[in-house]
Coordinates of C-alpha atoms in Angstrom, one line a residue:
M1 CA -3.2 10.7 0.1
T2 CA -5.6 7.7 0.8
S3 CA -9.1 8.8 2.7
A4 CA -8.5 5.9 5.1
A5 CA -5.1 6.9 6.5
F6 CA -4.8 8.0 9.8
I7 CA -1.6 9.4 9.5
E8 CA 0.0 10.5 6.2
I9 CA 3.6 11.2 5.9
R10 CA 4.7 12.9 2.3
N11 CA 8.4 13.3 1.2
L12 CA 9.9 13.9 4.2
S13 CA 13.2 14.5 5.0
K14 CA 15.8 15.5 7.0
A15 CA 19.5 16.4 7.2
Y16 CA 22.4 16.7 9.4
G17 CA 25.3 18.0 7.2
S18 CA 26.0 16.0 4.7
F19 CA 24.0 13.0 6.3
R20 CA 20.5 12.3 5.1
A21 CA 18.9 10.7 7.9
L22 CA 15.8 10.6 5.8
N23 CA 15.2 11.0 2.0
D24 CA 11.7 11.9 0.9
V25 CA 10.3 9.2 2.9
D26 CA 6.0 8.6 2.0
L27 CA 3.9 6.2 4.5
D28 CA 0.5 5.9 5.1
V29 CA -1.0 4.1 8.6
G30 CA -4.2 3.3 9.2
R31 CA -6.6 4.0 12.0
G32 CA -6.1 1.2 14.9
E33 CA -2.9 -0.5 13.1
F34 CA 0.1 -1.5 14.5
L35 CA 3.0 -0.3 12.5
S36 CA 6.7 -1.5 13.2
I37 CA 9.6 0.9 11.7
L38 CA 12.5 -1.9 11.5
G39 CA 15.9 -1.3 10.4
P40 CA 19.4 -1.4 11.7
S41 CA 21.6 1.4 13.3
G42 CA 21.4 4.9 11.0
S43 CA 18.6 3.6 8.9
G44 CA 16.2 6.8 10.1
K45 CA 13.7 5.0 11.9
T46 CA 14.0 6.9 15.2
T47 CA 14.6 10.0 13.3
L48 CA 11.0 9.3 11.3
L49 CA 9.8 8.8 14.7
M50 CA 10.7 11.8 16.3
A51 CA 9.7 13.8 13.5
L52 CA 5.9 12.5 14.1
A53 CA 6.5 13.4 17.9
G54 CA 7.4 16.6 17.1
F55 CA 11.0 16.4 18.1
V56 CA 12.8 16.6 15.2
R57 CA 12.0 19.5 12.5
P58 CA 12.1 18.0 8.8
D59 CA 14.1 20.2 6.5
R60 CA 10.8 19.1 4.2
G61 CA 7.5 17.3 3.8
Q62 CA 4.1 16.5 5.1
I63 CA 2.7 15.5 8.3
S64 CA -0.7 14.9 9.3
V65 CA -2.7 12.8 12.0
D66 CA -6.5 12.4 11.1
G67 CA -6.1 15.4 8.5
R68 CA -4.2 17.7 11.0
D69 CA -0.9 19.4 9.9
L70 CA 1.5 18.8 12.4
V71 CA 4.7 19.8 10.9
R72 CA 4.7 23.4 12.6
L73 CA 2.7 22.2 15.8
P74 CA 5.1 22.0 18.6
A75 CA 5.6 18.5 20.5
N76 CA 3.2 19.4 23.6
K77 CA 0.5 20.4 21.2
R78 CA 0.1 17.1 18.9
G79 CA -1.6 15.1 22.0
I80 CA 0.8 12.0 21.2
G81 CA 1.8 9.6 23.6
V82 CA 5.1 9.0 23.7
V83 CA 7.3 5.7 25.1
F84 CA 11.2 6.1 25.6
Q85 CA 13.8 3.8 25.1
N86 CA 15.1 4.8 28.6
Y87 CA 11.9 5.2 30.5
A88 CA 12.3 9.0 31.0
L89 CA 10.7 8.7 33.9
F90 CA 11.4 11.3 37.2
P91 CA 13.5 9.6 39.9
H92 CA 12.3 11.8 42.5
M93 CA 8.7 11.3 41.9
N94 CA 7.1 8.2 43.3
V95 CA 5.0 5.8 40.2
A96 CA 1.6 8.1 40.6
A97 CA 3.1 11.5 40.4
N98 CA 5.1 10.0 37.4
V99 CA 1.8 8.9 35.9
M100 CA -0.2 12.5 36.8
F101 CA 2.8 14.8 35.0
P102 CA 1.2 14.8 31.7
L103 CA -2.0 15.6 33.1
R104 CA -1.0 18.3 35.5
V105 CA 0.9 20.3 32.6
R106 CA -1.9 20.3 30.9
G107 CA -3.7 22.1 34.1
I108 CA -5.9 18.9 34.9
G109 CA -7.1 19.3 39.0
R110 CA -4.9 17.2 41.4
A111 CA -8.0 14.8 42.4
E112 CA -9.2 14.1 38.5
A113 CA -5.2 13.7 37.8
S114 CA -5.1 11.4 40.8
E115 CA -8.0 9.3 39.5
R116 CA -6.8 9.3 35.9
A117 CA -3.5 8.2 37.1
R118 CA -5.1 5.2 38.9
K119 CA -7.3 4.1 36.0
A120 CA -4.1 4.0 33.6
L121 CA -2.3 2.1 36.1
D122 CA -4.9 -0.5 36.8
I123 CA -4.3 -1.2 33.2
V124 CA -0.6 -2.0 33.4
D125 CA -1.7 -3.6 36.8
L126 CA 0.5 -1.5 38.9
A127 CA -1.9 0.3 40.9
S128 CA -0.8 -1.4 44.4
M129 CA 2.3 0.2 43.5
A130 CA 1.1 3.8 43.0
E131 CA 3.1 5.0 45.8
R132 CA 6.5 3.2 45.2
D133 CA 9.5 5.8 44.8
I134 CA 10.7 4.9 41.1
A135 CA 14.4 3.3 41.7
T136 CA 12.6 0.3 44.2
L137 CA 10.7 -0.9 40.4
S138 CA 12.1 -3.2 38.1
G139 CA 12.7 -2.8 34.5
G140 CA 9.5 -4.4 33.3
Q141 CA 7.8 -2.2 36.2
K142 CA 9.6 0.8 34.9
Q143 CA 8.2 0.2 31.3
R144 CA 4.7 -0.5 32.9
V145 CA 4.9 2.9 34.5
A146 CA 6.4 4.5 31.2
L147 CA 3.0 2.6 29.3
A148 CA 0.7 4.0 32.1
R149 CA 2.2 8.1 31.6
A150 CA 1.5 7.8 27.7
V151 CA -2.2 6.5 27.9
V152 CA -3.1 8.2 30.8
F153 CA -4.2 11.7 28.8
E154 CA -6.5 9.0 26.2
P155 CA -4.0 9.7 23.1
R156 CA -5.4 8.3 19.9
L157 CA -1.7 7.8 18.8
M158 CA 0.9 5.8 20.6
L159 CA 4.7 6.3 19.6
M160 CA 7.3 4.0 20.8
D161 CA 11.2 4.0 20.3
E162 CA 12.6 0.9 21.1
P163 CA 10.9 0.3 24.7
L164 CA 12.3 -3.1 25.3
S165 CA 15.9 -3.3 24.3
A166 CA 16.9 -3.0 27.7
L167 CA 14.7 -6.1 29.3
D168 CA 15.9 -9.4 29.1
K169 CA 14.9 -11.7 26.5
N170 CA 11.9 -13.4 28.9
L171 CA 10.7 -10.1 30.2
R172 CA 10.9 -8.5 26.7
E173 CA 8.6 -11.2 25.5
Q174 CA 5.9 -11.1 28.1
M175 CA 5.9 -7.2 27.9
Q176 CA 5.6 -7.2 23.8
Y177 CA 2.1 -9.4 24.1
E178 CA 1.6 -6.6 27.0
I179 CA 2.1 -3.7 25.0
R180 CA -0.1 -5.4 21.7
K181 CA -3.1 -6.1 24.4
L182 CA -2.4 -2.7 25.6
H183 CA -2.8 -1.2 21.9
D184 CA -5.9 -3.8 20.9
R185 CA -7.6 -2.7 24.6
L186 CA -7.5 1.0 24.2
G187 CA -8.0 1.0 20.3
L188 CA -4.5 3.1 19.6
T189 CA -3.0 3.5 16.9
T190 CA 0.8 2.4 17.4
V191 CA 4.2 3.5 15.4
Y192 CA 6.5 1.1 16.9
V193 CA 10.5 1.7 16.0
T194 CA 13.1 -1.7 16.8
H195 CA 15.6 -3.1 15.3
D196 CA 14.5 -6.6 16.4
Q197 CA 13.4 -8.5 13.8
R198 CA 11.3 -11.1 15.9
E199 CA 9.7 -8.8 17.5
A200 CA 8.6 -7.0 14.7
L201 CA 7.3 -10.1 13.0
T202 CA 5.5 -10.9 16.4
M203 CA 3.8 -7.7 17.4
S204 CA 3.0 -5.8 14.0
D205 CA -0.1 -5.5 11.6
R206 CA 2.3 -4.4 9.2
I207 CA 6.2 -3.2 8.9
A208 CA 8.2 -0.6 6.9
V209 CA 11.7 -1.9 6.5
M210 CA 14.3 1.0 6.7
R211 CA 17.5 1.7 5.1
D212 CA 19.8 4.7 4.7
G213 CA 16.6 7.0 5.3
V214 CA 14.3 5.0 2.8
I215 CA 11.6 3.0 3.5
R216 CA 12.7 -0.7 1.3
Q217 CA 9.9 -2.6 1.8
L218 CA 6.1 -2.2 3.4
G219 CA 3.9 -5.1 4.3
T220 CA 2.4 -7.4 6.9
P221 CA 5.0 -9.5 8.6
A222 CA 4.3 -12.7 6.6
S223 CA 4.7 -11.1 3.4
L224 CA 7.5 -9.4 3.9
Y225 CA 9.4 -12.6 5.5
H226 CA 8.4 -14.9 2.8
R227 CA 7.9 -12.7 -0.4
P228 CA 10.7 -9.7 0.3
T229 CA 11.7 -7.7 -2.9
S230 CA 15.3 -7.3 -2.1
R231 CA 18.6 -9.1 -0.9
F232 CA 18.7 -6.6 1.9
V233 CA 14.9 -7.1 3.1
A234 CA 15.5 -10.7 2.8
E235 CA 18.6 -11.2 5.0
F236 CA 17.2 -8.5 7.6
L237 CA 14.3 -10.5 8.7
G238 CA 16.0 -14.1 8.7
E239 CA 18.3 -16.7 7.8
A240 CA 18.2 -16.3 3.9
N241 CA 20.4 -18.0 1.0
I242 CA 21.2 -16.0 -1.8
L243 CA 22.1 -18.2 -5.0
E244 CA 22.7 -16.9 -8.6
L245 CA 19.6 -17.7 -11.1
D246 CA 21.2 -20.6 -12.4
A247 CA 21.9 -21.9 -9.3
V248 CA 18.6 -24.2 -8.5
D249 CA 18.2 -27.0 -11.2
S250 CA 15.5 -27.0 -13.3
F251 CA 14.0 -23.5 -11.7
V252 CA 11.9 -21.4 -13.9
A253 CA 11.2 -18.1 -12.0
P254 CA 7.2 -17.3 -12.0
E255 CA 8.1 -13.8 -12.9
P256 CA 8.5 -13.1 -16.4
D257 CA 11.3 -10.1 -15.6
V258 CA 13.4 -12.1 -13.0
G259 CA 16.4 -12.3 -15.4
G260 CA 19.0 -9.6 -16.1
P261 CA 21.4 -7.9 -13.9
G262 CA 21.0 -7.4 -10.4
R263 CA 18.7 -10.3 -9.9
K264 CA 18.8 -13.5 -7.1
L265 CA 17.1 -16.1 -6.0
M266 CA 16.5 -16.3 -2.2
I267 CA 15.2 -19.4 -0.2
R268 CA 14.5 -19.2 3.4
A269 CA 17.1 -22.0 5.7
E270 CA 13.6 -23.8 7.2
R271 CA 12.0 -24.4 3.8
L272 CA 15.0 -26.4 2.8
S273 CA 14.5 -30.0 3.4
L274 CA 15.8 -33.5 3.4
S275 CA 12.5 -35.3 2.5
D276 CA 11.1 -34.9 -0.8
A277 CA 7.6 -34.7 0.3
S278 CA 4.8 -36.2 -2.7
G279 CA 2.6 -33.9 -4.0
H280 CA 4.2 -31.0 -4.1
D281 CA 6.2 -29.2 -6.8
N282 CA 9.5 -29.8 -5.5
V283 CA 13.3 -28.7 -6.8
S284 CA 16.2 -30.3 -5.8
L285 CA 19.9 -29.1 -4.8
D286 CA 22.6 -31.6 -4.8
G287 CA 25.8 -30.8 -2.5
V288 CA 28.2 -31.9 -0.1
L289 CA 27.6 -31.4 3.8
T290 CA 30.4 -28.8 5.7
R291 CA 29.1 -28.7 9.0
S292 CA 26.0 -29.6 11.1
V293 CA 25.3 -28.0 14.5
F294 CA 22.6 -29.2 16.8
Q295 CA 20.5 -26.6 18.3
G296 CA 17.9 -28.6 20.5
D297 CA 14.8 -28.3 18.5
S298 CA 16.5 -28.6 15.1
W299 CA 20.0 -28.7 13.4
L300 CA 21.6 -25.9 10.9
I301 CA 23.5 -27.4 8.2
S302 CA 26.1 -25.9 5.6
V303 CA 25.8 -27.3 2.3
A304 CA 28.0 -26.6 -0.8
L305 CA 26.1 -27.5 -3.9
A306 CA 27.4 -29.1 -6.6
N307 CA 26.8 -26.1 -9.3
G308 CA 28.1 -23.7 -7.1
G309 CA 27.2 -21.7 -4.2
A310 CA 26.4 -22.6 -0.5
V311 CA 23.5 -23.0 1.3
S312 CA 22.5 -23.3 5.2
A313 CA 19.4 -25.1 5.9
R314 CA 17.5 -25.8 9.4
I315 CA 16.7 -29.1 9.9
A316 CA 13.8 -29.9 12.3
A317 CA 15.5 -32.5 15.1
A318 CA 12.6 -35.2 14.2
E319 CA 13.8 -35.1 10.6
A320 CA 17.3 -34.8 11.0
A321 CA 16.8 -38.2 13.2
N322 CA 15.0 -40.0 10.2
F323 CA 18.2 -39.4 8.1
S324 CA 20.4 -39.7 11.0
L325 CA 21.5 -36.7 10.5
E326 CA 24.1 -36.8 13.6
A327 CA 26.2 -39.6 12.1
L328 CA 26.9 -37.9 8.8
T329 CA 30.6 -37.0 8.4
E330 CA 31.8 -33.6 6.7
G331 CA 31.8 -34.3 2.9
A332 CA 28.9 -36.5 2.9
A333 CA 26.6 -36.2 -0.2
L334 CA 23.4 -34.8 0.8
K335 CA 20.3 -33.8 -1.7
L336 CA 18.1 -31.0 -0.5
H337 CA 14.5 -30.5 -1.7
V338 CA 12.7 -26.9 -1.7
R339 CA 9.1 -26.2 -3.1
R340 CA 8.8 -24.3 -6.2
D341 CA 6.7 -21.6 -4.6
A342 CA 9.5 -21.2 -1.8
V343 CA 12.3 -19.8 -3.8
I344 CA 11.7 -16.0 -4.5
A345 CA 13.8 -13.7 -7.0
V346 CA 15.3 -10.7 -4.9
T347 CA 16.9 -7.9 -6.3
D348 CA 20.7 -8.0 -5.1
A349 CA 20.5 -4.9 -3.1

């Protein structure tokens, strides 16, 4: 275990009958870090978060926060703020009473609890709605109340389980910014569960990508996106072309161990270009156009490669105009270019 870690998880396992939700998970989270746990449904991300919160008892393994063993500690003794997907607000209480609730159950007097609730609501810009009924609030306002309630007792650790999944796109993007701002302002350590790739890339210091109860890769958003180690991570995080090792003419992989069974090449769709930019070490892909779709600021084109396989390329609208892409018909010959360092070797799993 690293001494700098605020959260230390070792060999954490949990099974429900024959289904292994967590399989010997190891994870360190630094103090003040915003870590997202990203994965498809059934990957184990929520089980991991709930084990950290104390709502799920692991079959084996260790969990410590700031050097304190939590495995046998009840959830209400852990001092952790939790924000749930469904807000978990009390409909029979007004906004202020909902925010005061964690303080009152801890034995804090009404006057002090009321003042601390007011400050928490002020942090999330809802001080003017303290007396409103929960039923009168919008989805975004309910989420702000849930955030205020989670921070009102000043936890050092905040856990969030898909808190924005019920919101529309514009409000979701606004709340991503608000949550990250709250994290930074209060100096929290945050563990955030989501299945939304863009959300994780936007908000996180690091991302743990999970599948089948295991963390498949852990790193910064940029490193995971640009340097995935597996086909699963590459395709889960964005548009990825997966090719055979010999599909790119003259390409020599930078890693000496890239060859052999179970290895592929990965190229992000937006890294392919119609332009052969001078000054860069580029490789080329010859093929024919099979499909083109205009998407506003870009074109998404599909190209069947001359030496086998196919790729999708996302071409910026300005570049597409320079090459008169709109006038091209299916079957037209195309040459795509990509920087050599954008062709990544990944495992085929």
